[in-house]
Amino acid sequence: MKLTIINYGAGNIKSIQFAFERLGLHAVLSSDPEEIATSDKVIFPGVGEASSAMNKLKHSGLDQVLPTLKQPVLGICLGMQLMCNHTEENNTEGLGIFNTAVKRFSNAVKVPQMGWNTINNLKSDLFKGINENEYMYLVHSYYAEQCKESIATTEYELEYASALEHNNFYGVQFHPEKSGVTGEKLLKNFIAL
Amino acid sequence: MLTKRIVPCLDIKNGRTVKGVNFVDLRDAGDPVVLAKQYADLGADELVFLDISATQEKRKTMHDMVLKVAAQVNIPFTVGGGISTIEDVDDLLHCGADKVSVNSSAVKRPELINELSSKFGSQCIVVAIDAKKIEDDWYVHLAGGTIPTDIKLFDWAKEVEQRGAGEILFTSMNHDGTKGGFANEALSKLTDLVNIPIIASGGAGTVQHFVDTFTKGKADAALAASVFHFGEIEILQLKKELKQHNIEVRL
């Protein structure tokens, strides 16, 4: 099986690669559309600021390639946010794969949300063997609004979509690569899709 | 609900943990990678590695250590000590660190915080503040608390937030090493003042101290070293007791 992590200069790629290595899988890093398109599974990471990440994606033409992929794709954190319609972070247009908008938490809560929070309303094979109320590690200032494609929710200021699914596309706001044993289960489930 | 975090801190010198540890079944107490893995398995929510060698020639050793920790540990970790440039941060993040902590270098050149947060994102920039209460005011100290400044803690905390810090790690020098409890009054004031997470550090001695710092001190996370290293407080037991006090923790 060929597993590829999209390398577009905006991600904690090393951590994700290590997490798969702990599961006995070697993930290839690539920014080559051809190589990405021919992979069995694709990880779309992202850390940092949305508009500059989107620009990097456009620069390499990957913004065109990503929505056309047919194999399972997992967006993580900012990766997931960029797969949505739009994000408030510097008013950035997303890839439009998930039909929802990304907004900023208000200052009624500490921003960023940083730490372990529970996931609920789990609705996907991605969560096989993972129970309601299990903890995942999150670090983010923006969240995806609740929508039909939500496959997990988390509460912080409000209930938001902490995971999304649309056809072969999956997105998680949390960091499975840093979420202990529960996160490892999710990565295994993704590989098994 | 977002949980309170328990954060063991490891002092690293030349790639080894400095203070001894006293874990059962841990053969090589000086190996930070073994120790980190152990803490992750025992229920720690995050780890902090503080490089106290912090000389340029020792950087490579630190990078190797960070790579090894990232390869083996499945929870987030922060690396601090002697970080003063964008390149330093870039290197550490590339080795797999999740966050970096800056301290003296940010006081000497506050723009560093803006530069780091705009390049890497606020979420991975922790500003560590060592402060000492002198008469009625808290003053920031540099270089591991050895150099006093006339900068006031609360002014500086506000400034680092405005400059883009994602989190503040506050160590009270009055409490550090005393095992007499955290600086809860100052911590609570910090939480009221800024809107980013606060990690309490300095003074952990008993379970009750952790309860107090999460309730009275309103801290988001609590950091400690020796009580964990010497097995005086066992992390899982601590978290169970916090839960009994209705403090949300990950169990």
Tab-separated table of C-alpha atoms in Angstrom:
chain	number	residue	atom	x	y	z
A	1	MET	CA	0.000	0.000	0.000
A	2	LYS	CA	1.279	3.429	-0.890
A	3	LEU	CA	0.626	6.108	1.679
A	4	THR	CA	1.514	9.697	0.818
A	5	ILE	CA	1.657	12.782	3.008
A	6	ILE	CA	1.200	15.945	0.958
A	7	ASN	CA	4.262	18.088	1.500
A	8	TYR	CA	3.434	21.689	0.615
A	9	GLY	CA	5.471	23.441	3.272
A	10	ALA	CA	2.690	23.908	5.815
A	11	GLY	CA	2.593	21.001	8.143
A	12	ASN	CA	3.910	19.060	11.081
A	13	ILE	CA	4.789	16.382	8.611
A	14	LYS	CA	7.454	14.697	10.700
A	15	SER	CA	5.038	13.906	13.527
A	16	ILE	CA	2.547	12.327	11.145
A	17	GLN	CA	5.237	10.318	9.414
A	18	PHE	CA	6.517	9.084	12.777
A	19	ALA	CA	3.008	8.159	13.890
A	20	PHE	CA	2.582	5.898	10.857
A	21	GLU	CA	6.032	4.445	11.416
A	22	ARG	CA	4.952	3.455	14.915
A	23	LEU	CA	2.156	1.533	13.173
A	24	GLY	CA	4.700	-0.116	10.894
A	25	LEU	CA	3.874	1.928	7.799
A	26	HIS	CA	6.206	4.069	5.770
A	27	ALA	CA	4.586	7.262	4.482
A	28	VAL	CA	6.102	9.029	1.487
A	29	LEU	CA	6.327	12.825	1.508
A	30	SER	CA	5.412	14.382	-1.808
A	31	SER	CA	4.291	17.529	-3.552
A	32	ASP	CA	4.144	15.845	-6.959
A	33	PRO	CA	0.528	15.727	-8.233
A	34	GLU	CA	1.232	12.561	-10.219
A	35	GLU	CA	2.645	10.727	-7.230
A	36	ILE	CA	-0.184	11.900	-4.986
A	37	ALA	CA	-2.827	10.876	-7.506
A	38	THR	CA	-1.415	7.349	-7.740
A	39	SER	CA	-1.231	6.747	-3.993
A	40	ASP	CA	-3.629	4.420	-2.198
A	41	LYS	CA	-4.134	6.782	0.724
A	42	VAL	CA	-3.382	10.475	1.065
A	43	ILE	CA	-2.805	12.602	4.157
A	44	PHE	CA	-3.336	16.352	3.850
A	45	PRO	CA	-1.685	17.994	6.874
A	46	GLY	CA	-1.542	21.643	7.799
A	47	VAL	CA	-0.368	23.854	10.602
A	48	GLY	CA	-0.095	27.605	10.589
A	49	GLU	CA	-2.101	30.303	8.875
A	50	ALA	CA	-4.832	29.543	6.307
A	51	SER	CA	-4.222	32.079	3.517
A	52	SER	CA	-0.495	31.422	3.238
A	53	ALA	CA	-1.094	27.660	3.340
A	54	MET	CA	-3.695	28.052	0.565
A	55	ASN	CA	-1.233	30.094	-1.476
A	56	LYS	CA	1.382	27.374	-1.142
A	57	LEU	CA	-1.188	24.827	-2.264
A	58	LYS	CA	-2.076	26.944	-5.315
A	59	HIS	CA	1.566	27.552	-6.108
A	60	SER	CA	2.134	23.821	-6.586
A	61	GLY	CA	-1.187	23.313	-8.390
A	62	LEU	CA	-2.343	20.967	-5.652
A	63	ASP	CA	-5.531	22.985	-5.105
A	64	GLN	CA	-6.698	21.624	-8.473
A	65	VAL	CA	-5.534	18.065	-7.862
A	66	LEU	CA	-6.868	17.506	-4.350
A	67	PRO	CA	-10.623	17.743	-5.069
A	68	THR	CA	-10.263	15.286	-7.973
A	69	LEU	CA	-8.699	12.499	-5.889
A	70	LYS	CA	-10.684	9.257	-5.703
A	71	GLN	CA	-8.797	7.398	-2.969
A	72	PRO	CA	-9.314	8.055	0.779
A	73	VAL	CA	-7.900	11.461	1.762
A	74	LEU	CA	-7.497	12.554	5.373
A	75	GLY	CA	-7.145	16.266	6.138
A	76	ILE	CA	-5.710	17.063	9.549
A	77	CYS	CA	-6.230	20.335	11.446
A	78	LEU	CA	-5.644	23.214	8.999
A	79	GLY	CA	-5.738	20.594	6.225
A	80	MET	CA	-9.341	19.829	7.180
A	81	GLN	CA	-10.188	23.538	7.394
A	82	LEU	CA	-8.822	24.193	3.907
A	83	MET	CA	-11.088	21.432	2.576
A	84	CYS	CA	-14.133	23.466	3.697
A	85	ASN	CA	-15.863	26.205	1.653
A	86	HIS	CA	-14.368	29.184	3.377
A	87	THR	CA	-12.441	30.167	6.488
A	88	GLU	CA	-12.621	33.410	8.400
A	89	GLU	CA	-8.857	33.278	8.859
A	90	ASN	CA	-7.750	36.095	6.558
A	91	ASN	CA	-10.992	35.589	4.619
A	92	THR	CA	-9.646	32.585	2.718
A	93	GLU	CA	-11.562	30.553	0.115
A	94	GLY	CA	-11.189	26.830	0.699
A	95	LEU	CA	-11.313	23.829	-1.617
A	96	GLY	CA	-15.067	23.433	-1.161
A	97	ILE	CA	-14.968	19.691	-0.520
A	98	PHE	CA	-16.854	19.970	2.760
A	99	ASN	CA	-19.951	22.110	2.580
A	100	THR	CA	-19.340	24.169	5.702
A	101	ALA	CA	-17.634	27.317	6.875
A	102	VAL	CA	-14.741	27.774	9.297
A	103	LYS	CA	-15.123	30.455	11.969
A	104	ARG	CA	-13.054	31.829	14.819
A	105	PHE	CA	-13.846	31.105	18.453
A	106	SER	CA	-14.966	34.257	20.230
A	107	ASN	CA	-13.026	35.758	23.093
A	108	ALA	CA	-15.554	34.285	25.525
A	109	VAL	CA	-13.124	31.361	25.671
A	110	LYS	CA	-9.343	31.142	25.605
A	111	VAL	CA	-8.063	31.082	22.041
A	112	PRO	CA	-6.444	28.862	20.846
A	113	GLN	CA	-8.226	25.886	22.316
A	114	MET	CA	-5.241	23.872	23.415
A	115	GLY	CA	-5.322	20.410	24.906
A	116	TRP	CA	-7.425	17.276	25.164
A	117	ASN	CA	-11.147	17.356	24.529
A	118	THR	CA	-13.793	14.691	23.901
A	119	ILE	CA	-15.282	13.630	20.580
A	120	ASN	CA	-18.980	12.753	20.358
A	121	ASN	CA	-21.722	11.825	17.902
A	122	LEU	CA	-19.285	9.549	16.093
A	123	LYS	CA	-20.616	8.461	12.717
A	124	SER	CA	-17.944	6.877	10.562
A	125	ASP	CA	-15.765	3.805	10.099
A	126	LEU	CA	-12.952	6.169	10.911
A	127	PHE	CA	-14.021	5.783	14.560
A	128	LYS	CA	-14.282	2.003	14.624
A	129	GLY	CA	-13.289	0.806	18.104
A	130	ILE	CA	-13.285	4.382	19.426
A	131	ASN	CA	-15.962	5.222	21.977
A	132	GLU	CA	-18.025	8.336	22.507
A	133	ASN	CA	-16.282	10.736	24.914
A	134	GLU	CA	-12.773	9.555	24.160
A	135	TYR	CA	-10.114	12.256	24.137
A	136	MET	CA	-8.215	13.742	21.229
A	137	TYR	CA	-5.545	16.460	21.244
A	138	LEU	CA	-6.552	19.770	19.672
A	139	VAL	CA	-4.780	23.057	19.019
A	140	HIS	CA	-6.811	25.539	17.034
A	141	SER	CA	-8.377	28.990	16.971
A	142	TYR	CA	-10.869	28.293	14.155
A	143	TYR	CA	-13.556	25.597	13.972
A	144	ALA	CA	-15.803	24.052	11.306
A	145	GLU	CA	-19.488	24.791	11.773
A	146	GLN	CA	-21.880	21.927	12.351
A	147	CYS	CA	-23.145	20.485	9.061
A	148	LYS	CA	-24.552	17.351	7.437
A	149	GLU	CA	-21.067	16.029	6.766
A	150	SER	CA	-20.118	16.114	10.434
A	151	ILE	CA	-18.970	12.700	11.713
A	152	ALA	CA	-17.813	13.885	15.155
A	153	THR	CA	-18.518	16.880	17.352
A	154	THR	CA	-16.618	18.584	20.132
A	155	GLU	CA	-17.685	21.276	22.558
A	156	TYR	CA	-15.679	24.406	23.132
A	157	GLU	CA	-17.692	27.580	23.422
A	158	LEU	CA	-20.202	25.781	21.185
A	159	GLU	CA	-20.693	22.402	19.572
A	160	TYR	CA	-18.702	22.252	16.356
A	161	ALA	CA	-17.770	19.633	13.765
A	162	SER	CA	-14.467	18.123	14.865
A	163	ALA	CA	-14.494	15.583	12.013
A	164	LEU	CA	-16.064	15.603	8.541
A	165	GLU	CA	-16.679	13.066	5.797
A	166	HIS	CA	-17.753	13.492	2.195
A	167	ASN	CA	-17.392	10.538	-0.194
A	168	ASN	CA	-13.702	9.587	-0.091
A	169	PHE	CA	-12.710	12.728	1.820
A	170	TYR	CA	-12.218	12.797	5.567
A	171	GLY	CA	-11.145	15.648	7.800
A	172	VAL	CA	-10.271	15.814	11.493
A	173	GLN	CA	-9.687	18.954	13.527
A	174	PHE	CA	-7.736	17.071	16.176
A	175	HIS	CA	-4.248	15.627	15.803
A	176	PRO	CA	-4.537	11.831	15.712
A	177	GLU	CA	-0.738	11.647	15.450
A	178	LYS	CA	-0.511	13.253	18.908
A	179	SER	CA	-3.591	11.750	20.524
A	180	GLY	CA	-2.079	8.706	22.188
A	181	VAL	CA	-3.637	5.293	21.680
A	182	THR	CA	-7.010	6.704	20.536
A	183	GLY	CA	-5.325	8.682	17.776
A	184	GLU	CA	-3.411	5.594	16.685
A	185	LYS	CA	-6.694	3.687	16.362
A	186	LEU	CA	-8.044	6.377	14.056
A	187	LEU	CA	-4.955	6.275	11.836
A	188	LYS	CA	-5.232	2.489	11.645
A	189	ASN	CA	-8.903	2.821	10.708
A	190	PHE	CA	-8.032	5.275	7.959
A	191	ILE	CA	-5.470	2.871	6.557
A	192	ALA	CA	-8.058	0.078	6.638
A	193	LEU	CA	-10.670	2.088	4.654
B	1	MET	CA	-15.020	19.400	27.786
B	2	LEU	CA	-11.475	20.652	27.422
B	3	THR	CA	-9.386	19.092	30.180
B	4	LYS	CA	-6.751	20.500	32.475
B	5	ARG	CA	-3.312	19.254	31.477
B	6	ILE	CA	-0.588	17.621	33.571
B	7	VAL	CA	2.839	18.374	32.163
B	8	PRO	CA	6.056	16.754	33.404
B	9	CYS	CA	9.159	18.811	32.641
B	10	LEU	CA	12.540	17.298	31.868
B	11	ASP	CA	15.763	19.265	32.178
B	12	ILE	CA	18.170	18.174	29.472
B	13	LYS	CA	21.906	18.691	29.394
B	14	ASN	CA	23.969	17.267	26.535
B	15	GLY	CA	21.092	15.004	25.544
B	16	ARG	CA	20.560	13.512	29.009
B	17	THR	CA	18.093	14.330	31.756
B	18	VAL	CA	19.878	16.237	34.459
B	19	LYS	CA	18.048	15.468	37.642
B	20	GLY	CA	17.821	11.833	38.496
B	21	VAL	CA	14.562	10.022	38.350
B	22	ASN	CA	13.186	7.289	40.467
B	23	PHE	CA	10.902	5.146	38.418
B	24	VAL	CA	10.354	1.513	39.062
B	25	ASP	CA	11.341	-0.622	36.082
B	26	LEU	CA	13.244	2.167	34.419
B	27	ARG	CA	16.777	1.035	33.862
B	28	ASP	CA	18.307	4.074	32.303
B	29	ALA	CA	16.930	7.010	34.208
B	30	GLY	CA	19.030	9.486	32.290
B	31	ASP	CA	17.636	8.771	28.848
B	32	PRO	CA	15.016	11.418	28.039
B	33	VAL	CA	13.458	9.290	25.318
B	34	VAL	CA	12.804	6.362	27.653
B	35	LEU	CA	11.517	8.713	30.308
B	36	ALA	CA	9.268	10.580	27.882
B	37	LYS	CA	7.730	7.386	26.627
B	38	GLN	CA	7.161	6.255	30.204
B	39	TYR	CA	5.402	9.518	31.074
B	40	ALA	CA	3.216	9.299	27.984
B	41	ASP	CA	2.207	5.765	28.951
B	42	LEU	CA	1.500	6.858	32.528
B	43	GLY	CA	-1.023	9.482	31.450
B	44	ALA	CA	0.936	12.725	31.038
B	45	ASP	CA	-0.940	15.088	28.718
B	46	GLU	CA	2.084	16.876	27.339
B	47	LEU	CA	5.816	17.068	27.965
B	48	VAL	CA	8.282	19.921	28.196
B	49	PHE	CA	11.999	19.496	27.508
B	50	LEU	CA	14.194	22.265	28.724
B	51	ASP	CA	17.674	22.311	27.222
B	52	ILE	CA	19.885	23.753	29.921
B	53	SER	CA	23.130	23.178	28.045
B	54	ALA	CA	22.000	25.635	25.399
B	55	THR	CA	25.350	26.170	23.741
B	56	GLN	CA	25.608	26.015	19.991
B	57	GLU	CA	27.764	22.876	19.880
B	58	LYS	CA	25.191	21.025	21.943
B	59	ARG	CA	22.349	21.888	19.555
B	60	LYS	CA	22.974	18.873	17.388
B	61	THR	CA	22.596	16.583	20.397
B	62	MET	CA	19.293	18.272	21.214
B	63	HIS	CA	18.060	17.826	17.652
B	64	ASP	CA	18.879	14.125	17.809
B	65	MET	CA	16.982	13.855	21.057
B	66	VAL	CA	13.945	15.693	19.681
B	67	LEU	CA	13.902	13.396	16.646
B	68	LYS	CA	13.982	10.335	18.868
B	69	VAL	CA	11.253	11.650	21.149
B	70	ALA	CA	9.058	12.535	18.172
B	71	ALA	CA	9.588	9.052	16.747
B	72	GLN	CA	8.542	7.269	19.920
B	73	VAL	CA	6.140	9.461	21.858
B	74	ASN	CA	2.480	9.829	20.871
B	75	ILE	CA	1.616	12.956	22.886
B	76	PRO	CA	2.616	16.588	22.216
B	77	PHE	CA	5.845	18.065	23.507
B	78	THR	CA	7.458	21.467	23.818
B	79	VAL	CA	11.162	22.219	23.584
B	80	GLY	CA	12.734	25.226	25.264
B	81	GLY	CA	16.112	26.619	26.228
B	82	GLY	CA	18.378	28.939	24.307
B	83	ILE	CA	16.021	29.490	21.368
B	84	SER	CA	16.583	32.913	19.841
B	85	THR	CA	16.113	32.783	16.071
B	86	ILE	CA	13.635	31.671	13.423
B	87	GLU	CA	16.197	29.080	12.322
B	88	ASP	CA	16.335	27.583	15.836
B	89	VAL	CA	12.577	27.133	15.790
B	90	ASP	CA	12.484	25.850	12.230
B	91	ASP	CA	15.084	23.194	13.095
B	92	LEU	CA	13.241	22.001	16.196
B	93	LEU	CA	9.843	21.850	14.487
B	94	HIS	CA	11.411	19.945	11.608
B	95	CYS	CA	12.778	17.437	14.098
B	96	GLY	CA	9.211	16.871	15.273
B	97	ALA	CA	8.732	19.212	18.252
B	98	ASP	CA	5.125	20.398	18.511
B	99	LYS	CA	5.854	23.670	20.265
B	100	VAL	CA	8.851	25.726	21.245
B	101	SER	CA	9.271	27.857	24.290
B	102	VAL	CA	11.147	31.174	24.258
B	103	ASN	CA	12.112	33.140	27.322
B	104	SER	CA	15.098	35.504	27.658
B	105	SER	CA	15.459	35.997	23.899
B	106	ALA	CA	11.882	37.321	23.737
B	107	VAL	CA	12.499	39.790	26.539
B	108	LYS	CA	15.669	41.032	24.860
B	109	ARG	CA	13.936	41.345	21.490
B	110	PRO	CA	10.132	41.200	21.794
B	111	GLU	CA	9.648	41.334	17.979
B	112	LEU	CA	10.876	37.740	17.979
B	113	ILE	CA	7.436	36.669	19.208
B	114	ASN	CA	5.725	38.411	16.260
B	115	GLU	CA	8.171	36.887	13.809
B	116	LEU	CA	7.793	33.376	15.173
B	117	SER	CA	4.016	33.441	15.462
B	118	SER	CA	3.518	34.813	11.973
B	119	LYS	CA	5.892	32.271	10.457
B	120	PHE	CA	4.898	29.173	12.436
B	121	GLY	CA	1.514	30.087	13.917
B	122	SER	CA	0.706	31.128	17.477
B	123	GLN	CA	-0.227	27.577	18.415
B	124	CYS	CA	3.388	26.451	18.576
B	125	ILE	CA	4.882	29.495	20.303
B	126	VAL	CA	5.008	29.286	24.082
B	127	VAL	CA	6.453	32.246	25.947
B	128	ALA	CA	8.021	31.185	29.241
B	129	ILE	CA	8.130	33.854	31.924
B	130	ASP	CA	10.187	33.541	35.098
B	131	ALA	CA	9.103	36.119	37.622
B	132	LYS	CA	9.777	36.983	41.229
B	133	LYS	CA	7.557	38.888	43.615
B	134	ILE	CA	9.483	41.770	45.141
B	135	GLU	CA	7.463	43.703	47.692
B	136	ASP	CA	4.100	44.079	45.935
B	137	ASP	CA	5.085	43.610	42.317
B	138	TRP	CA	6.138	40.677	40.172
B	139	TYR	CA	9.296	41.268	38.107
B	140	VAL	CA	10.468	39.280	35.083
B	141	HIS	CA	13.876	37.619	35.442
B	142	LEU	CA	16.175	36.330	32.712
B	143	ALA	CA	18.669	33.555	32.156
B	144	GLY	CA	16.976	30.968	34.326
B	145	GLY	CA	16.009	33.565	36.888
B	146	THR	CA	19.524	34.861	37.512
B	147	ILE	CA	19.153	38.320	35.957
B	148	PRO	CA	16.472	40.675	37.303
B	149	THR	CA	14.760	43.209	35.020
B	150	ASP	CA	12.428	46.099	35.727
B	151	ILE	CA	9.749	44.569	33.493
B	152	LYS	CA	6.553	43.788	35.350
B	153	LEU	CA	5.002	40.359	34.901
B	154	PHE	CA	1.472	41.467	34.039
B	155	ASP	CA	2.622	44.088	31.520
B	156	TRP	CA	4.848	41.541	29.850
B	157	ALA	CA	2.145	38.855	29.785
B	158	LYS	CA	-0.242	41.247	28.049
B	159	GLU	CA	2.449	42.221	25.569
B	160	VAL	CA	3.408	38.659	24.651
B	161	GLU	CA	-0.253	37.839	24.023
B	162	GLN	CA	-0.591	40.874	21.749
B	163	ARG	CA	2.564	39.881	19.909
B	164	GLY	CA	1.122	36.461	19.115
B	165	ALA	CA	2.186	34.019	21.835
B	166	GLY	CA	-0.093	30.974	21.869
B	167	GLU	CA	0.489	30.109	25.503
B	168	ILE	CA	2.278	31.385	28.607
B	169	LEU	CA	4.389	29.203	30.854
B	170	PHE	CA	4.644	31.135	34.105
B	171	THR	CA	7.206	30.083	36.702
B	172	SER	CA	7.116	31.758	40.075
B	173	MET	CA	10.667	31.952	41.377
B	174	ASN	CA	9.286	32.500	44.869
B	175	HIS	CA	7.574	29.132	44.718
B	176	ASP	CA	9.896	27.096	42.490
B	177	GLY	CA	11.606	24.311	44.422
B	178	THR	CA	9.681	24.987	47.630
B	179	LYS	CA	7.056	22.261	47.171
B	180	GLY	CA	4.730	24.645	48.963
B	181	GLY	CA	2.159	25.159	46.230
B	182	PHE	CA	1.822	27.226	43.037
B	183	ALA	CA	1.576	31.031	42.833
B	184	ASN	CA	-2.195	30.905	42.516
B	185	GLU	CA	-2.932	34.555	43.112
B	186	ALA	CA	-0.658	35.663	40.280
B	187	LEU	CA	-1.867	32.813	38.065
B	188	SER	CA	-5.492	33.754	38.538
B	189	LYS	CA	-4.692	37.356	37.717
B	190	LEU	CA	-2.893	36.229	34.549
B	191	THR	CA	-5.923	34.244	33.398
B	192	ASP	CA	-8.161	37.258	33.965
B	193	LEU	CA	-5.747	39.468	32.061
B	194	VAL	CA	-4.970	37.457	28.923
B	195	ASN	CA	-7.033	35.158	26.715
B	196	ILE	CA	-4.449	32.464	25.969
B	197	PRO	CA	-3.775	29.303	28.005
B	198	ILE	CA	-1.591	29.574	31.111
B	199	ILE	CA	0.702	26.803	32.327
B	200	ALA	CA	1.442	27.001	36.057
B	201	SER	CA	4.977	26.150	37.097
B	202	GLY	CA	6.907	26.193	40.358
B	203	GLY	CA	5.862	24.892	43.745
B	204	ALA	CA	4.202	21.530	43.150
B	205	GLY	CA	4.499	19.350	46.230
B	206	THR	CA	1.173	17.652	46.849
B	207	VAL	CA	-1.987	16.661	45.005
B	208	GLN	CA	-3.821	19.464	46.779
B	209	HIS	CA	-1.424	21.964	45.178
B	210	PHE	CA	-2.610	20.822	41.752
B	211	VAL	CA	-6.245	21.050	42.837
B	212	ASP	CA	-5.620	24.585	44.068
B	213	THR	CA	-3.807	25.773	40.967
B	214	PHE	CA	-6.639	24.576	38.714
B	215	THR	CA	-9.380	26.043	40.934
B	216	LYS	CA	-7.970	29.076	42.747
B	217	GLY	CA	-5.188	29.696	40.201
B	218	LYS	CA	-7.488	29.002	37.188
B	219	ALA	CA	-4.493	27.482	35.378
B	220	ASP	CA	-5.059	25.547	32.164
B	221	ALA	CA	-2.125	23.235	32.737
B	222	ALA	CA	0.284	22.478	35.560
B	223	LEU	CA	3.935	21.688	35.093
B	224	ALA	CA	6.163	19.904	37.584
B	225	ALA	CA	9.451	18.057	37.615
B	226	SER	CA	10.775	16.484	40.774
B	227	VAL	CA	7.469	15.311	42.278
B	228	PHE	CA	6.988	13.234	39.148
B	229	HIS	CA	10.609	12.211	38.612
B	230	PHE	CA	10.965	10.911	42.148
B	231	GLY	CA	7.610	9.207	42.185
B	232	GLU	CA	6.267	11.386	45.000
B	233	ILE	CA	3.165	11.965	42.929
B	234	GLU	CA	2.015	9.366	40.449
B	235	ILE	CA	0.368	10.973	37.418
B	236	LEU	CA	-2.552	8.594	37.029
B	237	GLN	CA	-3.355	8.772	40.735
B	238	LEU	CA	-3.089	12.560	40.613
B	239	LYS	CA	-5.546	12.711	37.736
B	240	LYS	CA	-7.980	10.396	39.514
B	241	GLU	CA	-7.910	12.651	42.549
B	242	LEU	CA	-8.378	15.752	40.410
B	243	LYS	CA	-11.423	14.072	38.873
B	244	GLN	CA	-12.812	13.485	42.369
B	245	HIS	CA	-12.492	17.224	42.909
B	246	ASN	CA	-14.617	17.753	39.775
B	247	ILE	CA	-11.648	18.934	37.764
B	248	GLU	CA	-11.903	17.753	34.170
B	249	VAL	CA	-8.928	15.552	33.248
B	250	ARG	CA	-8.192	12.939	30.613
B	251	LEU	CA	-8.246	9.470	32.172
